Coordinates of C-alpha atoms in Angstrom, one line a residue:
Chain N
A49 CA -99.7 -29.4 11.7
Q50 CA -96.8 -32.0 11.5
R51 CA -94.0 -30.7 8.4
V52 CA -90.3 -32.2 8.1
T53 CA -88.1 -30.5 6.7
Q54 CA -85.0 -31.8 4.7
P55 CA -83.3 -28.4 3.1
E56 CA -80.9 -29.9 1.2
K57 CA -81.9 -31.9 -2.3
L58 CA -78.2 -32.8 -2.9
L59 CA -75.2 -33.7 -1.1
S60 CA -72.6 -34.4 -2.7
V61 CA -68.9 -36.0 -0.2
F62 CA -65.7 -37.6 -1.7
K63 CA -65.3 -41.6 0.6
G64 CA -64.2 -41.6 3.8
A65 CA -65.5 -37.6 4.8
P66 CA -67.7 -36.8 7.4
V67 CA -71.6 -36.5 5.4
E68 CA -74.2 -35.1 7.5
L69 CA -78.4 -34.9 6.0
K70 CA -80.0 -32.3 8.1
C71 CA -83.8 -32.8 9.3
N72 CA -85.6 -30.3 11.4
Y73 CA -89.3 -30.9 12.3
S74 CA -92.3 -29.1 13.7
Y75 CA -95.0 -31.0 16.2
S76 CA -96.4 -29.8 19.0
G77 CA -96.6 -32.7 20.9
S78 CA -93.4 -35.7 21.2
P79 CA -92.4 -37.0 17.9
E80 CA -91.3 -40.6 16.7
L81 CA -88.7 -39.8 14.2
F82 CA -86.9 -42.0 11.2
W83 CA -84.9 -42.0 8.1
Y84 CA -85.5 -43.7 5.9
V85 CA -83.8 -45.1 2.6
Q86 CA -84.2 -46.3 -0.9
Y87 CA -81.1 -47.0 -2.6
S88 CA -80.7 -47.4 -6.1
R89 CA -83.7 -49.6 -7.7
Q90 CA -84.8 -51.0 -3.8
R91 CA -87.6 -51.1 -2.2
L92 CA -87.7 -47.5 0.4
Q93 CA -86.4 -49.1 3.7
L94 CA -86.0 -48.3 7.2
L95 CA -82.2 -47.2 8.2
L96 CA -83.2 -46.1 11.1
R97 CA -85.6 -44.6 14.3
H98 CA -84.3 -41.9 16.8
I99 CA -86.9 -44.7 19.4
S100 CA -84.1 -47.7 19.3
R101 CA -80.9 -45.1 19.6
E102 CA -78.9 -47.3 17.4
S103 CA -76.3 -47.2 15.0
I104 CA -77.0 -48.7 11.3
K105 CA -74.7 -49.3 8.5
G106 CA -71.9 -46.7 10.4
F107 CA -75.2 -44.0 11.1
T108 CA -76.5 -42.4 14.2
A109 CA -79.6 -39.7 14.2
D110 CA -79.9 -37.6 17.5
L111 CA -83.3 -36.4 18.3
N112 CA -82.5 -32.3 19.3
K113 CA -85.8 -31.2 20.8
G114 CA -84.6 -27.9 21.9
E115 CA -84.1 -27.3 18.2
T116 CA -86.4 -29.4 16.5
S117 CA -84.1 -31.7 14.4
F118 CA -83.1 -35.4 14.2
H119 CA -79.7 -35.2 11.9
L120 CA -78.1 -38.3 10.5
K121 CA -74.5 -38.8 10.4
K122 CA -71.9 -41.3 9.4
P123 CA -67.8 -40.1 10.6
F124 CA -67.1 -41.8 7.2
A125 CA -68.9 -41.8 4.4
Q126 CA -68.8 -45.1 1.3
E127 CA -69.6 -45.6 -1.8
E128 CA -72.5 -47.8 -1.0
D129 CA -74.2 -44.9 0.9
S130 CA -75.4 -42.8 -2.4
A131 CA -79.6 -43.3 -2.0
M132 CA -82.1 -41.0 -1.6
Y133 CA -82.6 -40.8 2.4
Y134 CA -86.1 -39.8 3.9
C135 CA -86.7 -38.4 7.2
A136 CA -90.3 -38.9 9.1
L137 CA -92.3 -38.4 11.9
A138 CA -95.1 -40.3 13.4
G139 CA -97.3 -38.4 15.9
G140 CA -100.4 -37.6 17.0
T141 CA -103.9 -39.8 17.5
S142 CA -102.9 -41.0 13.6
Y143 CA -100.8 -43.9 14.3
G144 CA -98.3 -45.2 12.0
K145 CA -99.2 -42.7 9.4
L146 CA -95.7 -41.0 8.7
T147 CA -95.1 -37.5 7.8
F148 CA -91.8 -37.5 4.9
G149 CA -89.6 -34.7 4.2
Q150 CA -88.6 -33.9 0.5
G151 CA -85.6 -36.2 1.1
T152 CA -82.1 -36.2 0.4
I153 CA -79.7 -37.6 -2.6
L154 CA -76.2 -38.3 -1.5
T155 CA -74.4 -39.5 -3.5
V156 CA -70.3 -40.8 -2.6
H157 CA -67.9 -39.6 -4.5
P158 CA -64.4 -42.2 -4.9
Chain Q
D76 CA -91.9 -62.9 -2.7
S77 CA -92.9 -62.9 1.2
G78 CA -92.3 -58.7 1.4
V79 CA -95.0 -56.1 -0.1
T80 CA -96.3 -56.6 -3.8
Q81 CA -97.8 -54.2 -5.9
T82 CA -99.6 -54.4 -9.1
P83 CA -99.7 -53.5 -11.7
K84 CA -95.9 -52.0 -12.1
H85 CA -97.1 -49.0 -14.8
L86 CA -100.6 -48.1 -15.3
I87 CA -100.8 -45.4 -18.7
T88 CA -104.5 -44.3 -18.4
A89 CA -106.7 -41.0 -20.4
T90 CA -107.8 -38.3 -18.5
G91 CA -111.0 -39.1 -17.1
Q92 CA -110.5 -42.5 -17.0
R93 CA -110.6 -44.6 -13.1
V94 CA -108.0 -47.3 -12.3
T95 CA -107.1 -49.5 -9.8
L96 CA -104.1 -50.4 -7.7
R97 CA -103.6 -53.6 -6.1
C98 CA -101.3 -54.2 -2.8
S99 CA -100.8 -56.8 -1.2
P100 CA -99.4 -56.5 2.2
R101 CA -96.1 -58.8 3.8
S102 CA -97.6 -62.5 5.2
G103 CA -99.3 -61.5 9.0
D104 CA -99.2 -57.0 8.4
L105 CA -102.3 -56.1 9.2
S106 CA -101.9 -52.7 8.6
V107 CA -101.8 -51.4 5.0
Y108 CA -100.6 -48.0 3.9
W109 CA -100.9 -46.0 0.7
Y110 CA -98.6 -43.1 -0.1
Q111 CA -98.5 -40.7 -3.0
Q112 CA -95.3 -39.7 -4.7
S113 CA -95.3 -37.0 -7.3
L114 CA -92.2 -34.6 -8.4
D115 CA -93.8 -31.4 -6.9
Q116 CA -95.4 -33.0 -3.6
G117 CA -92.7 -35.7 -2.4
L118 CA -94.1 -38.6 -0.2
Q119 CA -97.6 -37.7 1.1
F120 CA -99.5 -39.6 3.2
L121 CA -102.7 -41.0 1.8
I122 CA -104.4 -43.7 3.3
Q123 CA -104.1 -46.6 6.0
Y124 CA -106.3 -49.9 7.2
Y125 CA -106.2 -51.7 10.0
N126 CA -107.4 -55.4 9.8
G127 CA -110.4 -54.1 6.8
E128 CA -111.1 -50.9 8.7
E129 CA -110.4 -47.2 7.6
R130 CA -107.4 -45.7 10.9
A131 CA -106.4 -42.8 9.0
K132 CA -106.7 -40.6 6.3
G133 CA -104.4 -38.1 4.9
N134 CA -104.5 -35.9 1.8
I135 CA -106.6 -38.4 0.2
L136 CA -109.3 -36.6 -2.6
E137 CA -112.5 -37.2 -2.9
R138 CA -112.1 -39.0 -5.9
F139 CA -109.9 -41.6 -4.8
S140 CA -111.0 -44.0 -2.1
A141 CA -109.7 -47.6 -0.9
Q142 CA -110.9 -50.4 1.4
Q143 CA -109.0 -53.8 2.5
F144 CA -110.1 -57.2 2.1
P145 CA -110.8 -60.0 4.6
D146 CA -107.8 -61.5 2.8
L147 CA -105.6 -58.3 4.0
H148 CA -105.2 -57.2 0.7
S149 CA -105.6 -53.0 -0.2
E150 CA -106.7 -51.5 -3.6
L151 CA -107.1 -48.0 -4.0
N152 CA -109.3 -47.3 -6.4
L153 CA -108.9 -43.5 -8.6
S154 CA -111.5 -42.3 -10.5
S155 CA -111.9 -39.0 -12.9
L156 CA -108.2 -39.5 -13.1
E157 CA -106.7 -35.6 -14.1
L158 CA -102.3 -35.1 -15.2
G159 CA -102.0 -33.9 -11.6
D160 CA -102.2 -38.0 -10.5
S161 CA -99.5 -38.7 -12.6
A162 CA -97.5 -40.3 -9.7
L163 CA -95.7 -42.7 -8.5
Y164 CA -97.8 -44.9 -5.6
F165 CA -96.9 -46.8 -2.6
C166 CA -98.0 -49.1 -0.5
A167 CA -96.1 -50.0 2.9
S168 CA -97.3 -52.7 5.8
S169 CA -96.6 -52.7 8.5
P170 CA -97.4 -55.8 11.7
E171 CA -99.6 -53.6 14.2
N172 CA -101.9 -50.2 14.0
S173 CA -101.1 -49.2 18.0
D174 CA -97.2 -49.2 17.9
P175 CA -96.2 -45.9 16.2
Y176 CA -92.4 -47.1 16.6
N177 CA -93.4 -50.1 13.9
E178 CA -91.0 -49.9 11.0
Q179 CA -93.6 -49.7 7.6
F180 CA -92.4 -52.4 4.9
F181 CA -92.8 -50.7 1.3
G182 CA -94.1 -52.4 -2.0
P183 CA -92.4 -51.1 -4.8
G184 CA -95.1 -49.1 -5.9
T185 CA -96.8 -47.9 -9.0
R186 CA -96.2 -45.5 -11.6
L187 CA -99.2 -44.0 -12.7
T188 CA -99.5 -41.8 -16.0
V189 CA -101.8 -39.9 -16.7
L190 CA -102.5 -38.9 -20.4

């Protein structure tokens, strides 16, 4: 079975501070991992995916297969980063099916 | 709006009733996914359709069913409703079925309240 764990329900940082949202997964095969974000009054949307190896809005995430983690990082948080962040995993024969973590609410204080 | 649309936005009904949630995917997207978001279970995958055919099933109750029509819109039918079915139901679409890296585009959700 595949599982995604986001250990922090809430995370608060001050503007300009580094931020790391943790994500651990359990999956026997080779997973595809994503971070989705939901800003206030907006739809859930893709932030980044590990296969792209890109930085979006200053965020990066590295897949660590040894630690089965896919933590989301940003060196200098901005107030507009405040949102709900979901880590998600796709894999197996059910292409497209996303298994989501419980989500982390990030609040960036001025 | 060329994005994913869902109707209705809100639905309040009583236990034992049946409701239908509707989703229209983005233009050109062939895959439709349904997710349920509840306070205790988080965001859970229910079912996926691709070009009219069921392709993947998740934790979907037998009281729930879905279909995708020739015009690619999808409906999620929930019957014999229970209090625990109260949740936000999201629909998402993506252009292809075979690529697991494809971004899913989410609709605004339908909030179902069962009284």
